[in-house]
GROMACS .gro file of C-alpha atoms in nm:
model
  285
    1MET     CA    1   4.449   8.286  23.517
    2ALA     CA    2   4.686   8.567  23.612
    3SER     CA    3   4.990   8.372  23.493
    4VAL     CA    4   4.822   8.294  23.160
    5LEU     CA    5   4.735   8.659  23.113
    6HIS     CA    6   5.089   8.756  23.210
    7LEU     CA    7   5.231   8.523  22.943
    8SER     CA    8   4.990   8.653  22.681
    9LEU     CA    9   5.088   9.012  22.762
   10LEU     CA   10   5.457   8.930  22.720
   11LEU     CA   11   5.388   8.762  22.387
   12LEU     CA   12   5.178   9.056  22.272
   13GLY     CA   13   5.457   9.295  22.369
   14SER     CA   14   5.712   9.101  22.166
   15LEU     CA   15   5.490   9.123  21.857
   16MET     CA   16   5.419   9.495  21.877
   17VAL     CA   17   5.652   9.701  21.661
   18ALA     CA   18   5.548  10.048  21.557
   19SER     CA   19   5.647  10.163  21.211
   20ALA     CA   20   5.985  10.330  21.232
   21GLY     CA   21   6.012  10.704  21.196
   22ASN     CA   22   6.333  10.889  21.124
   23PHE     CA   23   6.475  11.083  21.416
   24HIS     CA   24   6.654  11.329  21.187
   25GLN     CA   25   6.320  11.419  21.026
   26ASP     CA   26   6.100  11.408  21.334
   27PHE     CA   27   6.309  11.547  21.622
   28ASP     CA   28   6.560  11.813  21.726
   29ILE     CA   29   6.823  11.752  21.992
   30THR     CA   30   6.775  12.047  22.225
   31TRP     CA   31   7.038  12.016  22.497
   32GLY     CA   32   7.321  11.803  22.629
   33ASP     CA   33   7.627  11.933  22.444
   34GLY     CA   34   7.691  11.616  22.245
   35ARG     CA   35   7.537  11.375  22.497
   36ALA     CA   36   7.238  11.307  22.269
   37ASN     CA   37   7.305  11.129  21.941
   38ILE     CA   38   7.104  11.016  21.640
   39LEU     CA   39   7.254  10.699  21.494
   40ASN     CA   40   7.193  10.425  21.234
   41ASN     CA   41   7.071  10.660  20.961
   42GLY     CA   42   6.812  10.815  21.189
   43GLN     CA   43   6.672  10.489  21.325
   44LEU     CA   44   6.818  10.512  21.677
   45LEU     CA   45   6.850  10.794  21.927
   46THR     CA   46   7.047  10.778  22.253
   47LEU     CA   47   7.049  11.014  22.550
   48SER     CA   48   7.328  11.008  22.806
   49LEU     CA   49   7.385  11.157  23.149
   50ASP     CA   50   7.707  11.224  23.336
   51LYS     CA   51   7.788  11.438  23.637
   52ALA     CA   52   7.816  11.751  23.422
   53SER     CA   53   7.489  11.727  23.232
   54GLY     CA   54   7.200  11.523  23.102
   55SER     CA   55   7.047  11.557  22.755
   56GLY     CA   56   6.717  11.586  22.573
   57PHE     CA   57   6.523  11.621  22.249
   58GLN     CA   58   6.186  11.743  22.122
   59SER     CA   59   5.962  11.683  21.824
   60LYS     CA   60   5.967  11.919  21.530
   61ASN     CA   61   5.587  11.893  21.510
   62GLU     CA   62   5.316  11.996  21.750
   63TYR     CA   63   5.016  11.764  21.787
   64LEU     CA   64   4.655  11.814  21.893
   65PHE     CA   65   4.529  11.459  21.956
   66GLY     CA   66   4.689  11.140  21.831
   67LYS     CA   67   4.830  10.797  21.897
   68ILE     CA   68   5.201  10.833  21.982
   69ASP     CA   69   5.433  10.532  22.007
   70MET     CA   70   5.800  10.517  22.102
   71GLN     CA   71   6.020  10.223  22.190
   72LEU     CA   72   6.258  10.284  22.480
   73LYS     CA   73   6.531  10.083  22.647
   74LEU     CA   74   6.596  10.232  22.988
   75VAL     CA   75   6.923  10.292  23.175
   76PRO     CA   76   7.048   9.951  23.293
   77GLY     CA   77   7.222   9.852  23.615
   78ASN     CA   78   7.243  10.097  23.902
   79SER     CA   79   7.020  10.376  23.768
   80ALA     CA   80   6.930  10.519  24.110
   81GLY     CA   81   6.884  10.895  24.104
   82THR     CA   82   6.824  10.915  23.729
   83VAL     CA   83   6.498  11.006  23.557
   84THR     CA   84   6.411  10.935  23.195
   85ALA     CA   85   6.116  11.155  23.101
   86TYR     CA   86   5.901  11.106  22.791
   87TYR     CA   87   5.602  11.334  22.760
   88LEU     CA   88   5.376  11.566  22.562
   89LYS     CA   89   5.369  11.932  22.668
   90SER     CA   90   5.240  12.268  22.549
   91PRO     CA   91   5.427  12.596  22.614
   92GLY     CA   92   5.336  12.872  22.856
   93SER     CA   93   5.242  12.911  23.222
   94THR     CA   94   4.904  12.737  23.184
   95TRP     CA   95   5.038  12.439  22.995
   96ASP     CA   96   4.891  12.096  22.927
   97GLU     CA   97   5.106  11.786  22.972
   98ILE     CA   98   5.083  11.406  22.948
   99ASP     CA   99   5.370  11.236  23.131
  100PHE     CA  100   5.565  10.915  23.135
  101GLU     CA  101   5.861  10.934  23.377
  102PHE     CA  102   6.089  10.640  23.451
  103LEU     CA  103   6.252  10.663  23.793
  104GLY     CA  104   6.575  10.465  23.823
  105ASN     CA  105   6.675  10.237  24.108
  106LEU     CA  106   6.957  10.028  24.252
  107SER     CA  107   7.058   9.720  24.054
  108GLY     CA  108   6.800   9.447  24.106
  109ASP     CA  109   6.534   9.684  24.242
  110PRO     CA  110   6.240   9.775  24.020
  111TYR     CA  111   6.205  10.089  23.813
  112THR     CA  112   5.907  10.309  23.895
  113LEU     CA  113   5.690  10.419  23.603
  114HIS     CA  114   5.536  10.754  23.698
  115THR     CA  115   5.239  10.901  23.506
  116ASN     CA  116   5.063  11.235  23.536
  117VAL     CA  117   4.822  11.460  23.345
  118PHE     CA  118   4.831  11.841  23.359
  119THR     CA  119   4.562  12.076  23.233
  120ASN     CA  120   4.611  12.455  23.238
  121GLY     CA  121   4.924  12.413  23.449
  122LYS     CA  122   4.764  12.195  23.717
  123GLY     CA  123   4.861  11.832  23.763
  124ASP     CA  124   4.841  11.635  24.091
  125LYS     CA  125   4.703  11.329  23.911
  126GLU     CA  126   4.988  11.086  23.969
  127GLN     CA  127   4.969  10.713  23.925
  128GLN     CA  128   5.280  10.497  23.960
  129PHE     CA  129   5.357  10.141  23.857
  130HIS     CA  130   5.622   9.873  23.858
  131PHE     CA  131   5.687   9.666  23.546
  132TRP     CA  132   5.608   9.300  23.478
  133PHE     CA  133   5.938   9.273  23.286
  134ASP     CA  134   6.289   9.422  23.293
  135PRO     CA  135   6.260   9.753  23.100
  136THR     CA  136   6.639   9.775  23.064
  137ALA     CA  137   6.698   9.440  22.891
  138ASP     CA  138   6.530   9.528  22.561
  139PHE     CA  139   6.316   9.788  22.386
  140HIS     CA  140   5.949   9.817  22.484
  141THR     CA  141   5.674  10.029  22.331
  142TYR     CA  142   5.532  10.316  22.537
  143SER     CA  143   5.219  10.469  22.389
  144ILE     CA  144   4.990  10.763  22.454
  145LEU     CA  145   4.644  10.761  22.301
  146TRP     CA  146   4.501  11.112  22.327
  147ASN     CA  147   4.160  11.190  22.185
  148PRO     CA  148   3.878  11.422  22.297
  149GLN     CA  149   3.722  11.151  22.516
  150ARG     CA  150   4.021  11.000  22.696
  151ILE     CA  151   4.395  10.963  22.745
  152VAL     CA  152   4.527  10.607  22.762
  153PHE     CA  153   4.881  10.521  22.870
  154SER     CA  154   4.996  10.182  22.736
  155VAL     CA  155   5.304   9.962  22.760
  156ASP     CA  156   5.355   9.708  22.478
  157GLY     CA  157   4.989   9.754  22.384
  158THR     CA  158   4.869   9.687  22.738
  159PRO     CA  159   4.679   9.983  22.888
  160ILE     CA  160   4.803  10.078  23.233
  161ARG     CA  161   4.600  10.395  23.287
  162GLU     CA  162   4.294  10.567  23.143
  163PHE     CA  163   4.216  10.932  23.216
  164LYS     CA  164   3.869  11.008  23.088
  165ASN     CA  165   3.727  11.344  22.985
  166SER     CA  166   3.516  11.442  23.286
  167GLU     CA  167   3.443  11.802  23.187
  168SER     CA  168   3.074  11.733  23.250
  169ILE     CA  169   3.151  11.728  23.625
  170GLY     CA  170   3.392  12.020  23.615
  171VAL     CA  171   3.724  11.841  23.563
  172ALA     CA  172   3.957  12.011  23.315
  173PHE     CA  173   4.079  11.800  23.023
  174PRO     CA  174   4.365  11.879  22.781
  175LYS     CA  175   4.200  11.939  22.445
  176ASN     CA  176   4.278  12.292  22.330
  177GLN     CA  177   4.658  12.325  22.341
  178PRO     CA  178   4.882  12.159  22.083
  179MET     CA  179   5.176  11.975  22.241
  180ARG     CA  180   5.522  11.869  22.137
  181ILE     CA  181   5.687  11.543  22.233
  182TYR     CA  182   5.981  11.583  22.469
  183SER     CA  183   6.226  11.343  22.625
  184SER     CA  184   6.518  11.392  22.858
  185LEU     CA  185   6.758  11.199  23.080
  186TRP     CA  186   6.862  11.390  23.391
  187ASN     CA  187   6.980  11.366  23.749
  188ALA     CA  188   6.703  11.394  24.010
  189ASP     CA  189   6.864  11.226  24.306
  190ASP     CA  190   6.704  11.478  24.542
  191TRP     CA  191   6.372  11.294  24.496
  192ALA     CA  192   6.373  11.020  24.230
  193THR     CA  193   6.476  10.710  24.425
  194ARG     CA  194   6.318  10.637  24.763
  195GLY     CA  195   6.231  11.002  24.803
  196GLY     CA  196   6.591  11.112  24.756
  197LEU     CA  197   6.747  10.873  25.008
  198VAL     CA  198   6.945  10.691  24.736
  199LYS     CA  199   7.185  10.916  24.545
  200THR     CA  200   7.328  10.881  24.196
  201ASP     CA  201   7.648  10.676  24.186
  202TRP     CA  202   7.857  10.863  23.930
  203THR     CA  203   8.110  10.580  23.907
  204HIS     CA  204   7.850  10.413  23.679
  205ALA     CA  205   7.828  10.714  23.444
  206PRO     CA  206   7.763  10.776  23.166
  207PHE     CA  207   7.405  10.651  23.195
  208THR     CA  208   7.234  10.587  22.861
  209ALA     CA  209   6.874  10.545  22.745
  210SER     CA  210   6.790  10.441  22.387
  211TYR     CA  211   6.496  10.517  22.157
  212ARG     CA  212   6.371  10.368  21.831
  213ASN     CA  213   6.058  10.309  21.620
  214PHE     CA  214   5.882  10.639  21.680
  215ASN     CA  215   5.538  10.657  21.523
  216ALA     CA  216   5.275  10.931  21.539
  217ASP     CA  217   4.930  10.866  21.397
  218ALA     CA  218   4.820  11.211  21.494
  219CYS     CA  219   4.682  11.551  21.404
  220VAL     CA  220   4.974  11.783  21.333
  221TRP     CA  221   4.912  12.144  21.434
  222SER     CA  222   5.069  12.406  21.210
  223ASN     CA  223   4.993  12.772  21.147
  224GLY     CA  224   4.681  12.756  21.362
  225LYS     CA  225   4.532  12.459  21.178
  226SER     CA  226   4.508  12.086  21.232
  227SER     CA  227   4.610  11.841  20.962
  228CYS     CA  228   4.300  11.639  21.051
  229ALA     CA  229   4.034  11.904  21.001
  230SER     CA  230   3.919  12.146  20.739
  231SER     CA  231   3.722  12.345  20.995
  232SER     CA  232   3.758  12.239  21.359
  233PRO     CA  233   4.044  12.062  21.536
  234SER     CA  234   3.791  11.877  21.751
  235SER     CA  235   3.618  11.710  21.455
  236PRO     CA  236   3.875  11.576  21.209
  237SER     CA  237   3.753  11.492  20.864
  238SER     CA  238   3.976  11.187  20.863
  239SER     CA  239   3.833  10.856  20.981
  240SER     CA  240   4.125  10.769  21.210
  241ALA     CA  241   4.019  10.492  21.445
  242TRP     CA  242   4.219  10.635  21.734
  243PHE     CA  243   4.014  10.956  21.737
  244SER     CA  244   3.713  10.776  21.882
  245GLN     CA  245   3.894  10.475  22.026
  246GLU     CA  246   3.795  10.342  22.366
  247LEU     CA  247   3.898  10.039  22.566
  248ASP     CA  248   3.728   9.717  22.460
  249SER     CA  249   3.651   9.444  22.713
  250THR     CA  250   3.987   9.272  22.665
  251SER     CA  251   4.176   9.596  22.716
  252GLN     CA  252   3.970   9.674  23.023
  253GLU     CA  253   4.065   9.336  23.171
  254ARG     CA  254   4.434   9.401  23.100
  255LEU     CA  255   4.404   9.745  23.260
  256LYS     CA  256   4.249   9.594  23.574
  257TRP     CA  257   4.522   9.328  23.585
  258VAL     CA  258   4.802   9.585  23.570
  259GLN     CA  259   4.638   9.814  23.825
  260LYS     CA  260   4.570   9.527  24.065
  261ASN     CA  261   4.917   9.373  24.045
  262TYR     CA  262   5.159   9.653  23.952
  263MET     CA  263   5.015   9.990  24.059
  264ILE     CA  264   5.209  10.123  24.359
  265TYR     CA  265   5.051  10.469  24.394
  266ASN     CA  266   4.715  10.613  24.291
  267TYR     CA  267   4.619  10.970  24.376
  268CYS     CA  268   4.256  10.860  24.369
  269ALA     CA  269   4.322  10.636  24.670
  270ASP     CA  270   4.523  10.892  24.871
  271ALA     CA  271   4.259  11.023  25.112
  272LYS     CA  272   4.521  11.182  25.341
  273ARG     CA  273   4.640  11.399  25.054
  274PHE     CA  274   4.289  11.527  24.986
  275PRO     CA  275   4.129  11.592  25.328
  276GLN     CA  276   3.848  11.791  25.166
  277GLY     CA  277   3.757  11.488  24.955
  278LEU     CA  278   3.902  11.305  24.659
  279PRO     CA  279   3.907  11.481  24.319
  280ALA     CA  280   3.577  11.462  24.132
  281GLU     CA  281   3.704  11.225  23.863
  282CYS     CA  282   3.807  10.977  24.134
  283ARG     CA  283   3.456  10.964  24.273
  284THR     CA  284   3.302  10.864  23.942
  285SER     CA  285   3.549  10.601  23.819
   0.00000   0.00000   0.00000
């Protein structure tokens, strides 16, 4: 059964292609001194890292809820010590954030996909995964569904993590701060690979990650107003399916399959880290 599901997930991933945005229109390169480039008439963006510097970009728009898709092809070969980060984040000292981070590794060893959710500047909600495919061989779609009820992290349409709104039991949930999309490629060999034991091998530089097919079906926040609502950002007048989307039974089965076979760390299972008891949301899920 697992092998059949695995095959179906791979087939599904190969069929999923988000509608292509234009990187010139949607993003600004923010740092890297020429190491980030928009190519192919705005259809491709590359970030590179060498010993002097990494590089990064951010979205022109801010969003308050949405379904965000981006296809990435990660740094191939010996990527140990490198981190490719792709995330949503609001400004300020009490920021909200929804994180994908891809932690590189030695050739032949698996990448680690790191996820986290911050609300009002507080995170500590890490879950980490390995992949069921080689994320450096081709482009794959990484998606964040963010609505008032839940945040769902997906890879090629397969959910890998769901963070539900548990405000009813006192757990903060990001719902009030508009966020931009950010991505960067940088050196983190003090912690990224085996806790910092494996350092970046600069003889393999420059390291390059590639992006294409950005799509945001989302509420754009501008001048204090949401593009989805005439009155309140929490009740858009549009009938976007993603705004009330939840995981159907098939998606729930895929989520369980990924978490059973490919999850390598779950804060909700780390009793030593929380001697006073696991976080409230862990006790209800």
